[in-house]
PDB file of C-alpha atoms in Angstrom:
ATOM      1  CA  MET J   1      -0.140  -0.224  -0.038  1.00 77.00           C
ATOM      2  CA  SER J   2       3.349   2.580  -1.104  1.00 82.00           C
ATOM      3  CA  GLU J   3       2.144   5.601  -2.398  1.00 81.00           C
ATOM      4  CA  THR J   4       4.079   5.246  -5.214  1.00 82.00           C
ATOM      5  CA  ILE J   5       2.432   2.154  -5.807  1.00 86.00           C
ATOM      6  CA  VAL J   6      -1.938   3.461  -4.332  1.00 90.00           C
ATOM      7  CA  GLY J   7      -0.906   7.260  -4.149  1.00 87.00           C
ATOM      8  CA  ALA J   8      -1.689   9.067  -0.535  1.00 87.00           C
ATOM      9  CA  ARG J   9      -4.560   7.942   1.887  1.00 92.00           C
ATOM     10  CA  ARG J  10      -7.558  10.697   1.176  1.00 93.00           C
ATOM     11  CA  VAL J  11      -9.680   9.791   3.585  1.00 96.00           C
ATOM     12  CA  ARG J  12     -10.428   7.559   6.341  1.00 97.00           C
ATOM     13  CA  HIS J  13     -14.285   6.749   7.569  1.00 98.00           C
ATOM     14  CA  VAL J  14     -15.521   5.695  10.432  1.00 98.00           C
ATOM     15  CA  ARG J  15     -19.350   4.167  11.101  1.00 98.00           C
ATOM     16  CA  TYR J  16     -18.961   2.934  14.830  1.00 97.00           C
ATOM     17  CA  HIS J  17     -22.706   0.281  14.381  1.00 97.00           C
ATOM     18  CA  LYS J  18     -22.377  -2.159  17.851  1.00 96.00           C
ATOM     19  CA  GLU J  19     -21.264  -1.298  21.253  1.00 95.00           C
ATOM     20  CA  LEU J  20     -18.456  -2.930  21.976  1.00 95.00           C
ATOM     21  CA  ARG J  21     -17.438  -3.718  25.763  1.00 95.00           C
ATOM     22  CA  THR J  22     -14.374  -4.325  28.395  1.00 96.00           C
ATOM     23  CA  GLY J  23     -13.884  -8.124  27.996  1.00 96.00           C
ATOM     24  CA  ASP J  24     -15.389  -7.896  23.564  1.00 97.00           C
ATOM     25  CA  LEU J  25     -13.645 -10.430  21.872  1.00 98.00           C
ATOM     26  CA  VAL J  26     -12.743  -8.215  18.496  1.00 98.00           C
ATOM     27  CA  THR J  27     -11.395  -9.336  15.366  1.00 98.00           C
ATOM     28  CA  ILE J  28     -10.892  -6.980  12.498  1.00 98.00           C
ATOM     29  CA  HIS J  29     -10.665  -8.378   8.884  1.00 97.00           C
ATOM     30  CA  SER J  30      -9.361  -6.073   5.665  1.00 97.00           C
ATOM     31  CA  SER J  31     -10.142  -5.882   1.787  1.00 97.00           C
ATOM     32  CA  VAL J  32      -9.217  -4.008  -1.027  1.00 96.00           C
ATOM     33  CA  ALA J  33     -13.047  -2.835  -2.525  1.00 96.00           C
ATOM     34  CA  PHE J  34     -13.015  -1.810  -6.393  1.00 94.00           C
ATOM     35  CA  ASP J  35     -16.513  -0.603  -6.363  1.00 94.00           C
ATOM     36  CA  GLY J  36     -16.411   1.394  -3.026  1.00 94.00           C
ATOM     37  CA  PRO J  37     -16.858   5.722  -3.023  1.00 95.00           C
ATOM     38  CA  HIS J  38     -13.194   5.324  -3.705  1.00 94.00           C
ATOM     39  CA  MET J  39     -10.630   4.736  -6.398  1.00 92.00           C
ATOM     40  CA  LEU J  40      -9.569   1.867  -4.460  1.00 94.00           C
ATOM     41  CA  THR J  41     -10.966   1.527  -1.376  1.00 96.00           C
ATOM     42  CA  VAL J  42      -9.918  -0.288   1.588  1.00 97.00           C
ATOM     43  CA  VAL J  43     -12.421  -1.564   4.382  1.00 98.00           C
ATOM     44  CA  HIS J  44     -11.860  -2.982   7.941  1.00 98.00           C
ATOM     45  CA  GLU J  45     -14.181  -4.706   9.761  1.00 98.00           C
ATOM     46  CA  MET J  46     -14.245  -5.040  13.546  1.00 98.00           C
ATOM     47  CA  ARG J  47     -16.306  -7.531  14.232  1.00 98.00           C
ATOM     48  CA  ASP J  48     -17.243  -8.803  18.013  1.00 98.00           C
ATOM     49  CA  GLY J  49     -15.215 -11.533  18.033  1.00 97.00           C
ATOM     50  CA  ALA J  50     -17.485 -14.734  19.833  1.00 97.00           C
ATOM     51  CA  THR J  51     -20.766 -13.170  17.790  1.00 97.00           C
ATOM     52  CA  GLY J  52     -19.426 -12.525  14.845  1.00 97.00           C
ATOM     53  CA  VAL J  53     -21.325  -8.661  14.820  1.00 97.00           C
ATOM     54  CA  LEU J  54     -20.161  -6.137  13.320  1.00 98.00           C
ATOM     55  CA  ALA J  55     -18.887  -3.429  16.033  1.00 98.00           C
ATOM     56  CA  ALA J  56     -17.575  -1.011  13.600  1.00 98.00           C
ATOM     57  CA  THR J  57     -16.410  -0.874  10.091  1.00 98.00           C
ATOM     58  CA  ALA J  58     -13.729   2.094   8.515  1.00 98.00           C
ATOM     59  CA  LEU J  59     -12.936   2.832   4.759  1.00 98.00           C
ATOM     60  CA  ASP J  60      -9.613   3.390   3.721  1.00 97.00           C
ATOM     61  CA  GLY J  61      -9.494   6.228   0.037  1.00 96.00           C
ATOM     62  CA  TYR J  62      -7.088   5.762  -1.965  1.00 94.00           C
ATOM     63  CA  GLU J  63      -7.211   7.906  -5.546  1.00 89.00           C
ATOM     64  CA  PRO J  64      -4.331   6.402  -7.398  1.00 90.00           C
ATOM     65  CA  ASN J  65      -3.707   6.964 -11.630  1.00 86.00           C
ATOM     66  CA  PRO J  66      -6.849   5.695 -13.601  1.00 85.00           C
ATOM     67  CA  ASN J  67      -3.556   4.458 -16.026  1.00 87.00           C
ATOM     68  CA  SER J  68      -3.033   1.568 -13.093  1.00 88.00           C
ATOM     69  CA  ALA J  69      -6.958   0.350 -11.984  1.00 84.00           C
ATOM     70  CA  LYS J  70      -6.332  -2.835 -13.903  1.00 88.00           C
ATOM     71  CA  THR J  71      -2.958  -3.336 -12.852  1.00 91.00           C
ATOM     72  CA  LEU J  72      -3.915  -2.540  -9.445  1.00 93.00           C
ATOM     73  CA  ARG J  73      -7.214  -5.220  -9.885  1.00 92.00           C
ATOM     74  CA  GLN J  74      -4.446  -7.648 -10.766  1.00 93.00           C
ATOM     75  CA  ARG J  75      -1.777  -7.027  -7.810  1.00 93.00           C
ATOM     76  CA  PHE J  76      -4.695  -6.903  -5.673  1.00 94.00           C
ATOM     77  CA  LYS J  77      -6.440  -9.976  -6.709  1.00 94.00           C
ATOM     78  CA  ASP J  78      -5.852 -12.228  -3.672  1.00 95.00           C
ATOM     79  CA  PHE J  79      -7.678  -9.861  -0.650  1.00 95.00           C
ATOM     80  CA  GLN J  80     -10.663  -8.323  -3.170  1.00 95.00           C
ATOM     81  CA  THR J  81     -14.450  -8.492  -1.797  1.00 95.00           C
ATOM     82  CA  PRO J  82     -17.583  -6.479  -3.175  1.00 95.00           C
ATOM     83  CA  MET J  83     -18.151  -3.572  -0.858  1.00 95.00           C
ATOM     84  CA  ILE J  84     -20.257  -4.022   2.520  1.00 96.00           C
ATOM     85  CA  ALA J  85     -23.218  -1.604   2.794  1.00 96.00           C
ATOM     86  CA  GLU J  86     -22.702  -1.034   6.071  1.00 97.00           C
ATOM     87  CA  ALA J  87     -19.468   0.458   5.654  1.00 97.00           C
ATOM     88  CA  ALA J  88     -21.167   3.402   2.793  1.00 97.00           C
ATOM     89  CA  PRO J  89     -20.715   7.277   4.187  1.00 96.00           C
ATOM     90  CA  ARG J  90     -24.234   8.073   5.643  1.00 96.00           C
ATOM     91  CA  GLY J  91     -24.031  11.086   7.044  1.00 95.00           C
ATOM     92  CA  ILE J  92     -21.145  12.574   5.862  1.00 96.00           C
ATOM     93  CA  LYS J  93     -19.894  13.230   2.314  1.00 95.00           C
ATOM     94  CA  SER J  94     -17.332  10.036   1.167  1.00 94.00           C
ATOM     95  CA  GLY J  95     -14.829  12.769  -0.287  1.00 91.00           C
ATOM     96  CA  PRO J  96     -12.214  15.400   1.559  1.00 90.00           C
ATOM     97  CA  SER J  97     -14.037  19.033   2.947  1.00 85.00           C
ATOM     98  CA  GLY J  98     -12.864  21.779   4.415  1.00 85.00           C
ATOM     99  CA  MET J  99      -9.753  21.608   3.632  1.00 87.00           C
ATOM    100  CA  ARG J 100      -9.554  26.120   2.200  1.00 85.00           C
ATOM    101  CA  GLY J 101     -10.568  26.993   5.818  1.00 86.00           C
ATOM    102  CA  THR J 102      -8.446  29.488   7.629  1.00 95.00           C
ATOM    103  CA  LEU J 103      -8.410  29.533  10.271  1.00 96.00           C
ATOM    104  CA  GLN J 104      -9.069  33.223  10.806  1.00 96.00           C
ATOM    105  CA  SER J 105     -12.187  32.844   8.997  1.00 96.00           C
ATOM    106  CA  LEU J 106     -13.666  30.117  10.459  1.00 97.00           C
ATOM    107  CA  LEU J 107     -13.378  31.741  13.910  1.00 97.00           C
ATOM    108  CA  GLY J 108     -15.841  35.094  11.202  1.00 96.00           C
ATOM    109  CA  GLN J 109     -18.102  32.109  11.048  1.00 95.00           C
ATOM    110  CA  GLY J 110     -18.924  31.048  14.093  1.00 95.00           C
ATOM    111  CA  ALA J 111     -16.262  28.653  14.593  1.00 97.00           C
ATOM    112  CA  ASP J 112     -14.576  28.129  17.844  1.00 98.00           C
ATOM    113  CA  ILE J 113     -11.918  26.858  19.788  1.00 98.00           C
ATOM    114  CA  CYS J 114     -12.201  24.350  21.015  1.00 98.00           C
ATOM    115  CA  PHE J 115      -8.786  22.500  22.283  1.00 98.00           C
ATOM    116  CA  ARG J 116      -4.013  23.542  21.346  1.00 98.00           C
ATOM    117  CA  GLY J 117      -1.475  21.268  22.451  1.00 98.00           C
ATOM    118  CA  THR J 118       2.376  20.317  20.961  1.00 98.00           C
ATOM    119  CA  VAL J 119       2.563  17.252  19.049  1.00 98.00           C
ATOM    120  CA  MET J 120       4.680  15.214  21.190  1.00 98.00           C
ATOM    121  CA  PRO J 121       7.901  12.032  20.228  1.00 97.00           C
ATOM    122  CA  ARG J 122       4.852   9.537  20.912  1.00 97.00           C
ATOM    123  CA  ASP J 123       2.828  10.448  18.421  1.00 97.00           C
ATOM    124  CA  VAL J 124       4.561  10.483  16.164  1.00 97.00           C
ATOM    125  CA  GLY J 125       4.944   7.602  13.094  1.00 93.00           C
ATOM    126  CA  PRO J 126       8.547   5.923  12.061  1.00 93.00           C
ATOM    127  CA  ASP J 127       7.911   8.075   9.107  1.00 91.00           C
ATOM    128  CA  GLY J 128       7.974  11.104  11.565  1.00 95.00           C
ATOM    129  CA  LYS J 129       4.481  12.587  11.155  1.00 96.00           C
ATOM    130  CA  ALA J 130       2.082  13.020  13.766  1.00 97.00           C
ATOM    131  CA  ASP J 131      -0.502   9.698  13.229  1.00 96.00           C
ATOM    132  CA  ASP J 132      -4.083   9.165  13.040  1.00 96.00           C
ATOM    133  CA  GLN J 133      -4.338   8.882  16.737  1.00 97.00           C
ATOM    134  CA  TYR J 134      -2.690  12.468  17.553  1.00 98.00           C
ATOM    135  CA  ALA J 135      -5.234  14.004  15.321  1.00 98.00           C
ATOM    136  CA  LEU J 136      -8.303  12.149  16.720  1.00 97.00           C
ATOM    137  CA  ALA J 137      -7.461  12.451  20.477  1.00 97.00           C
ATOM    138  CA  CYS J 138      -7.029  16.285  19.796  1.00 98.00           C
ATOM    139  CA  CYS J 139     -10.859  16.178  17.944  1.00 97.00           C
ATOM    140  CA  THR J 140     -11.703  14.385  20.989  1.00 96.00           C
ATOM    141  CA  ASP J 141     -10.200  16.298  23.917  1.00 96.00           C
ATOM    142  CA  GLY J 142     -12.172  19.453  22.857  1.00 97.00           C
ATOM    143  CA  VAL J 143     -15.456  18.591  21.860  1.00 97.00           C
ATOM    144  CA  ALA J 144     -16.584  18.190  25.125  1.00 97.00           C
ATOM    145  CA  HIS J 145     -16.503  22.169  24.550  1.00 98.00           C
ATOM    146  CA  VAL J 146     -18.700  22.022  21.330  1.00 98.00           C
ATOM    147  CA  TRP J 147     -21.156  20.650  22.875  1.00 98.00           C
ATOM    148  CA  GLN J 148     -21.112  23.407  26.086  1.00 98.00           C
ATOM    149  CA  ARG J 149     -21.226  26.196  23.264  1.00 97.00           C
ATOM    150  CA  SER J 150     -25.523  24.294  22.182  1.00 97.00           C
ATOM    151  CA  PRO J 151     -28.666  23.683  25.261  1.00 97.00           C
ATOM    152  CA  MET J 152     -27.324  19.841  25.216  1.00 98.00           C
ATOM    153  CA  ASN J 153     -24.348  21.871  27.849  1.00 97.00           C
ATOM    154  CA  GLN J 154     -23.094  19.280  30.419  1.00 97.00           C
ATOM    155  CA  ALA J 155     -25.557  20.570  33.215  1.00 98.00           C
ATOM    156  CA  TYR J 156     -28.074  18.507  30.875  1.00 98.00           C
ATOM    157  CA  LEU J 157     -26.550  15.860  30.214  1.00 98.00           C
ATOM    158  CA  ALA J 158     -26.454  14.817  33.600  1.00 98.00           C
ATOM    159  CA  GLU J 159     -29.296  15.364  34.504  1.00 97.00           C
ATOM    160  CA  ASN J 160     -31.059  13.516  31.701  1.00 98.00           C
ATOM    161  CA  GLY J 161     -28.807  10.480  32.057  1.00 98.00           C
ATOM    162  CA  TYR J 162     -27.632  11.445  28.422  1.00 98.00           C
ATOM    163  CA  GLY J 163     -24.375  10.475  26.831  1.00 97.00           C
ATOM    164  CA  ARG J 164     -22.103  12.596  24.005  1.00 97.00           C
ATOM    165  CA  VAL J 165     -21.610   9.999  20.924  1.00 97.00           C
ATOM    166  CA  ALA J 166     -19.836  10.060  17.500  1.00 97.00           C
ATOM    167  CA  VAL J 167     -21.809   7.411  15.128  1.00 97.00           C
ATOM    168  CA  GLU J 168     -19.227   8.505  11.943  1.00 98.00           C
ATOM    169  CA  MET J 169     -16.409  10.110  10.923  1.00 98.00           C
ATOM    170  CA  LYS J 170     -14.397  11.523   8.272  1.00 98.00           C
ATOM    171  CA  LEU J 171      -9.998  12.150   8.422  1.00 98.00           C
ATOM    172  CA  THR J 172      -8.677  14.179   5.534  1.00 97.00           C
ATOM    173  CA  TRP J 173      -4.782  14.785   6.138  1.00 96.00           C
ATOM    174  CA  SER J 174      -3.972  17.830   4.378  1.00 95.00           C
ATOM    175  CA  THR J 175       0.018  18.452   5.067  1.00 95.00           C
ATOM    176  CA  PRO J 176       1.707  16.969   8.397  1.00 96.00           C
ATOM    177  CA  LEU J 177       2.839  17.737  11.557  1.00 98.00           C
ATOM    178  CA  LYS J 178       5.870  16.789  13.243  1.00 98.00           C
ATOM    179  CA  THR J 179       6.467  17.202  16.645  1.00 98.00           C
ATOM    180  CA  GLY J 180       6.938  20.151  18.329  1.00 98.00           C
ATOM    181  CA  ASP J 181       5.170  21.415  16.108  1.00 98.00           C
ATOM    182  CA  ALA J 182       2.166  23.115  18.470  1.00 98.00           C
ATOM    183  CA  VAL J 183      -1.522  22.969  17.513  1.00 98.00           C
ATOM    184  CA  VAL J 184      -4.887  23.948  17.783  1.00 98.00           C
ATOM    185  CA  VAL J 185      -8.401  23.242  16.662  1.00 98.00           C
ATOM    186  CA  ALA J 186     -11.561  25.208  15.552  1.00 98.00           C
ATOM    187  CA  THR J 187     -14.795  23.653  15.514  1.00 98.00           C
ATOM    188  CA  GLY J 188     -17.841  24.572  13.329  1.00 97.00           C
ATOM    189  CA  PHE J 189     -21.137  22.725  13.316  1.00 98.00           C
ATOM    190  CA  THR J 190     -22.218  21.821   9.865  1.00 97.00           C
ATOM    191  CA  SER J 191     -25.523  20.243  10.280  1.00 97.00           C
ATOM    192  CA  VAL J 192     -28.311  19.227  12.379  1.00 98.00           C
ATOM    193  CA  GLY J 193     -31.483  16.837  12.556  1.00 97.00           C
ATOM    194  CA  ALA J 194     -33.919  15.581  14.449  1.00 97.00           C
ATOM    195  CA  ARG J 195     -31.427  12.966  16.206  1.00 97.00           C
ATOM    196  CA  THR J 196     -28.206  13.870  14.439  1.00 98.00           C
ATOM    197  CA  PHE J 197     -26.332  16.972  14.347  1.00 98.00           C
ATOM    198  CA  SER J 198     -22.754  17.272  12.880  1.00 98.00           C
ATOM    199  CA  MET J 199     -19.900  19.264  13.563  1.00 98.00           C
ATOM    200  CA  ARG J 200     -16.541  19.663  11.734  1.00 98.00           C
ATOM    201  CA  HIS J 201     -12.652  19.888  13.404  1.00 98.00           C
ATOM    202  CA  HIS J 202     -10.182  21.691  11.720  1.00 98.00           C
ATOM    203  CA  LEU J 203      -6.505  21.056  12.607  1.00 98.00           C
ATOM    204  CA  PHE J 204      -3.685  23.620  12.630  1.00 98.00           C
ATOM    205  CA  GLU J 205      -0.011  24.185  13.035  1.00 98.00           C
ATOM    206  CA  SER J 206      -0.202  27.176  15.477  1.00 97.00           C
ATOM    207  CA  ARG J 207       2.170  29.262  14.349  1.00 96.00           C
ATOM    208  CA  THR J 208       1.421  29.591  11.036  1.00 96.00           C
ATOM    209  CA  SER J 209      -2.205  28.815  11.179  1.00 96.00           C
ATOM    210  CA  ARG J 210      -1.515  25.871   7.964  1.00 97.00           C
ATOM    211  CA  LEU J 211      -4.968  23.244   8.668  1.00 97.00           C
ATOM    212  CA  ALA J 212      -2.800  19.924   8.821  1.00 97.00           C
ATOM    213  CA  ALA J 213      -5.909  18.242   8.735  1.00 97.00           C
ATOM    214  CA  THR J 214      -9.961  18.572   9.752  1.00 98.00           C
ATOM    215  CA  LEU J 215     -12.634  15.510  11.195  1.00 98.00           C
ATOM    216  CA  ASP J 216     -15.565  15.205  10.254  1.00 98.00           C
ATOM    217  CA  VAL J 217     -18.546  13.890  13.187  1.00 98.00           C
ATOM    218  CA  VAL J 218     -21.951  12.713  13.438  1.00 98.00           C
ATOM    219  CA  ALA J 219     -23.006  12.915  17.166  1.00 98.00           C
ATOM    220  CA  LEU J 220     -25.909  12.185  19.130  1.00 98.00           C
ATOM    221  CA  PRO J 221     -27.611  12.341  22.378  1.00 98.00           C
ATOM    222  CA  MET J 222     -27.809   8.690  23.915  1.00 98.00           C
ATOM    223  CA  ASP J 223     -29.883   7.703  26.703  1.00 98.00           C
ATOM    224  CA  LEU J 224     -28.024   5.842  29.236  1.00 97.00           C
ATOM    225  CA  SER J 225     -29.670   3.345  30.408  1.00 97.00           C
ATOM    226  CA  ALA J 226     -31.527   2.405  27.187  1.00 96.00           C
ATOM    227  CA  ARG J 227     -29.116   2.314  25.182  1.00 95.00           C
ATOM    228  CA  LYS J 228     -30.522   4.596  22.404  1.00 96.00           C
ATOM    229  CA  SER J 229     -30.270   7.862  20.868  1.00 97.00           C
ATOM    230  CA  VAL J 230     -33.210  10.260  21.711  1.00 97.00           C
ATOM    231  CA  GLU J 231     -33.821  13.448  19.739  1.00 97.00           C
ATOM    232  CA  LEU J 232     -32.548  16.691  19.731  1.00 97.00           C
ATOM    233  CA  PRO J 233     -34.583  18.950  22.179  1.00 97.00           C
ATOM    234  CA  ASP J 234     -35.807  21.925  19.911  1.00 97.00           C
ATOM    235  CA  SER J 235     -33.701  24.477  21.308  1.00 97.00           C
ATOM    236  CA  ALA J 236     -30.562  23.259  20.588  1.00 97.00           C
ATOM    237  CA  HIS J 237     -32.193  22.591  17.128  1.00 96.00           C
ATOM    238  CA  ALA J 238     -32.617  25.995  16.398  1.00 97.00           C
ATOM    239  CA  ALA J 239     -28.844  27.242  18.203  1.00 97.00           C
ATOM    240  CA  ILE J 240     -27.316  24.627  16.505  1.00 98.00           C
ATOM    241  CA  SER J 241     -28.625  26.215  13.397  1.00 97.00           C
ATOM    242  CA  LYS J 242     -27.972  29.270  14.002  1.00 97.00           C
ATOM    243  CA  MET J 243     -23.772  28.794  13.911  1.00 97.00           C
ATOM    244  CA  LEU J 244     -23.426  26.608  11.137  1.00 97.00           C
ATOM    245  CA  ILE J 245     -20.319  27.410   9.018  1.00 95.00           C
ATOM    246  CA  ASP J 246     -21.761  25.234   6.319  1.00 80.00           C
TER     247      ASP J 246
END
């Protein structure tokens, strides 16, 4: 899967289908699909190792040279499977998004800063670049501040016994981050529905305000006793609608 063969990965698109609990067995199977949303799609399936129930899926989207399609089909023939419907993008478009915004323009549109940090040696891979986990951690650590901007704040969730849940994510890298880079995350709401709403995190390198990555997220409030999603209160729907950056 080197970039010289398949090109750079454009996105990683994750969907969560079923909860896993402490002690559950986990198996992951990966394959290549040529009928997915990208020219070459790597499909990862996480399943409960005891029951086989699908817990999560991830799509890695590549856009190799169109002239190499036949060669790639031959190269990966032993690893091909049809694209499974459960992994298909649902609440977030499949292609890269939000890659043109500047920090100042986003703040002017209604986005707000929810996280600041620094890339540490433990956050980079063998290639010297910050990895996916680092980008996700920055956004996850800041997401409570995003919810706090809406009527579904910490007091509301605690009073009703609700929790914050992400059901779909799409990570898109624009430029790499390295050890020592200071970062800032600016986040804005992008859509709102009856039970879900969407946000986009923008991860910038602080010194030059260079955009490094975006993370689109579909989120929902969950009843922690019933383990089911609930409808957004009217006040939250109205408030988020007024803060959309898209």
